[in-house]
Backbone as a printed PyTorch tensor [residue, N CA C, xyz], in Angstrom:
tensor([[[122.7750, 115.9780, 110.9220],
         [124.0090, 115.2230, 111.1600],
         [124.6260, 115.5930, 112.5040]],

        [[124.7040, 117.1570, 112.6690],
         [125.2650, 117.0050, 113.7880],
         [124.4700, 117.4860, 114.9630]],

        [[123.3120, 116.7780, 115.0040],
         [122.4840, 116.5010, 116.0620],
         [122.7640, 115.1120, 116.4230]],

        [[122.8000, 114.0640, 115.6030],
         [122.4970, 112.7230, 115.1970],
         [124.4890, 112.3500, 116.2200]],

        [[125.2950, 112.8730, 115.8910],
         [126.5830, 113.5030, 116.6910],
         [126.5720, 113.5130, 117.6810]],

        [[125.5900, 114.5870, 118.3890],
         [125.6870, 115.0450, 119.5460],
         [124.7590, 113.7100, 120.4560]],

        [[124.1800, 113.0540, 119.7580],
         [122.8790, 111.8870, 120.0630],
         [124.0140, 111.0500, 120.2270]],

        [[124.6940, 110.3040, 120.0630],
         [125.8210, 109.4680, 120.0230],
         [126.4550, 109.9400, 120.9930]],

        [[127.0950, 110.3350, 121.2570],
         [128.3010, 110.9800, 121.8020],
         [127.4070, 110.9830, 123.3190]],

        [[126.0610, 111.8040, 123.8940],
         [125.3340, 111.1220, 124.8730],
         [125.1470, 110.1530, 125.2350]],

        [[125.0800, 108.8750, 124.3910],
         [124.9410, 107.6280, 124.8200],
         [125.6840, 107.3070, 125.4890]],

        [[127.5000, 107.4770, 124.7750],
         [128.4080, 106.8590, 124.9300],
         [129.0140, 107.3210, 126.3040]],

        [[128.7080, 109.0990, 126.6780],
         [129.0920, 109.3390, 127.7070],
         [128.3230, 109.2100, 129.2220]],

        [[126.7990, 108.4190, 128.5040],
         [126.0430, 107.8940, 129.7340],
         [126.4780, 106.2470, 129.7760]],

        [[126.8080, 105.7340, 128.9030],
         [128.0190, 104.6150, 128.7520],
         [129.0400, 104.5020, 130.0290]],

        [[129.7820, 105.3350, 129.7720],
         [131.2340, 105.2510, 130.3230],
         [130.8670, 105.6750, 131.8700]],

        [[129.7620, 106.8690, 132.1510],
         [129.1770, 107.1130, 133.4640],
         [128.6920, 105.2790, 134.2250]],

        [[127.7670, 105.0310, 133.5310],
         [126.9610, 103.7670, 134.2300],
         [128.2440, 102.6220, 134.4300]],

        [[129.1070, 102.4580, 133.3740],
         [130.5750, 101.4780, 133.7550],
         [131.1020, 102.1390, 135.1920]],

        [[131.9420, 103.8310, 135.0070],
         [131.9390, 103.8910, 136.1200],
         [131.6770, 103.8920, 137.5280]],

        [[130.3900, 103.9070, 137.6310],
         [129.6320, 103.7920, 138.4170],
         [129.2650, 102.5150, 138.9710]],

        [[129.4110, 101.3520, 138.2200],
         [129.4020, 100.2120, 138.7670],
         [130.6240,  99.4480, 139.0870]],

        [[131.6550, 100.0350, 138.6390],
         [133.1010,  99.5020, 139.1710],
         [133.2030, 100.2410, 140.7270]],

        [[133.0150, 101.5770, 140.7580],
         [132.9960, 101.9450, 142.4470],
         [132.0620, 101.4100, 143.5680]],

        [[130.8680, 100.5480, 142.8320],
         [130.3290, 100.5290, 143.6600],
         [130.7730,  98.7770, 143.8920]],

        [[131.4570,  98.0500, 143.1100],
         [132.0200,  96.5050, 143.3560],
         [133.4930,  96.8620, 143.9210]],

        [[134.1070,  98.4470, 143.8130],
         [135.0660,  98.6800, 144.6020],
         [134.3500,  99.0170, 146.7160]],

        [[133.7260,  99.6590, 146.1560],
         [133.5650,  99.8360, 147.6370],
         [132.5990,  98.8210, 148.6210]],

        [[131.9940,  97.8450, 147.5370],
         [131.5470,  96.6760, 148.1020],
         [132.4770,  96.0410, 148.5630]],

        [[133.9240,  95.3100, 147.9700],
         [134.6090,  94.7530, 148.2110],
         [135.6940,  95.2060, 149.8690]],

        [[135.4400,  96.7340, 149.9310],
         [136.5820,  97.2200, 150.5420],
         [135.2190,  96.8970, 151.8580]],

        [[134.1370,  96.9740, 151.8460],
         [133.1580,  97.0440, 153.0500],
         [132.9910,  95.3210, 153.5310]],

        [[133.6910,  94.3740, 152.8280],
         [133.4880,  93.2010, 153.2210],
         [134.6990,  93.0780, 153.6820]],

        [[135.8430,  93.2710, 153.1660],
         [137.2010,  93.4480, 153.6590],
         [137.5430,  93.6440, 155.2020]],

        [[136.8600,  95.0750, 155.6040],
         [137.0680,  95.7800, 156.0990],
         [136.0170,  94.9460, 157.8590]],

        [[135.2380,  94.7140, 156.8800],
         [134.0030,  93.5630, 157.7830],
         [135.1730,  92.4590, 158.4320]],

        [[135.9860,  91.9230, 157.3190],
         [136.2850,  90.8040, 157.6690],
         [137.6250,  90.5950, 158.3190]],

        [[137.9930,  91.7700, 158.5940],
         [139.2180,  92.4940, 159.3550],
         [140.7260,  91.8380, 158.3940]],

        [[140.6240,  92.1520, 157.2620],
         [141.5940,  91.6840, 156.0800],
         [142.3240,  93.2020, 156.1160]],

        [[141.4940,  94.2840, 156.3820],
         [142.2890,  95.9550, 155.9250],
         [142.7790,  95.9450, 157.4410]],

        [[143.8260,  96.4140, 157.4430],
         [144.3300,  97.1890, 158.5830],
         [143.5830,  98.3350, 159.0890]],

        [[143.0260,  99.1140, 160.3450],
         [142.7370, 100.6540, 159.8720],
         [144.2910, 101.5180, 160.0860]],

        [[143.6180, 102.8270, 159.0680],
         [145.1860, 103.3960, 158.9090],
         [145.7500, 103.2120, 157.8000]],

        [[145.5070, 101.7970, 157.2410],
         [146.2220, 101.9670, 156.0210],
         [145.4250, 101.8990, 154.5080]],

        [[145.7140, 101.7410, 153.8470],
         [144.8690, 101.7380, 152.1350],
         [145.1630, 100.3000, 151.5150]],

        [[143.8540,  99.7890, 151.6870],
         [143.5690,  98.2120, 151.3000],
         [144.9100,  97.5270, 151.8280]],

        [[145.1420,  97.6020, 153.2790],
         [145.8090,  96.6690, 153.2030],
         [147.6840,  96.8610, 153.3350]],

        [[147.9030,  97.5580, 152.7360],
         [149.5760,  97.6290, 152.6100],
         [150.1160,  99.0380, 154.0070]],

        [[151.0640,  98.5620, 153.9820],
         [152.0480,  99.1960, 154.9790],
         [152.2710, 100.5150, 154.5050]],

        [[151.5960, 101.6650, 155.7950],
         [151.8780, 102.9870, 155.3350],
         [153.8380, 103.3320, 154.6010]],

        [[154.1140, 104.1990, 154.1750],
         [155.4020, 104.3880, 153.5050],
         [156.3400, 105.4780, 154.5240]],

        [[156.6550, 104.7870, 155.3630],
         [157.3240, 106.2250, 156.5600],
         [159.0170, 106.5890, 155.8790]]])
């Protein structure tokens, strides 16, 4: 049983790895086309007005 536990609980946390892992990489796709397409400022973070 609590092998069968520990078997689960791997899946789920190679789960939540492979999700994360593909949201950073459609994040940093997005910020590299952005950034291509002169939409980011440089200097600032996606875009918005540093906070002086």
């Amino acid at each position: 049983m609590v092998q069968y536990a520990s078997r689960k609980m791997e899946d789920w946390l190679a789960n939540e790895l492979n999700s994360l892992k593909d949201r950073v990489t459609k994040l940093e796709a997005e910020e590299a086309r952005e950034a291509k397409e002169g939409t980011i400022r440089p200097g600032t973070k996606r875009g918005r007005k540093p906070k002086n």
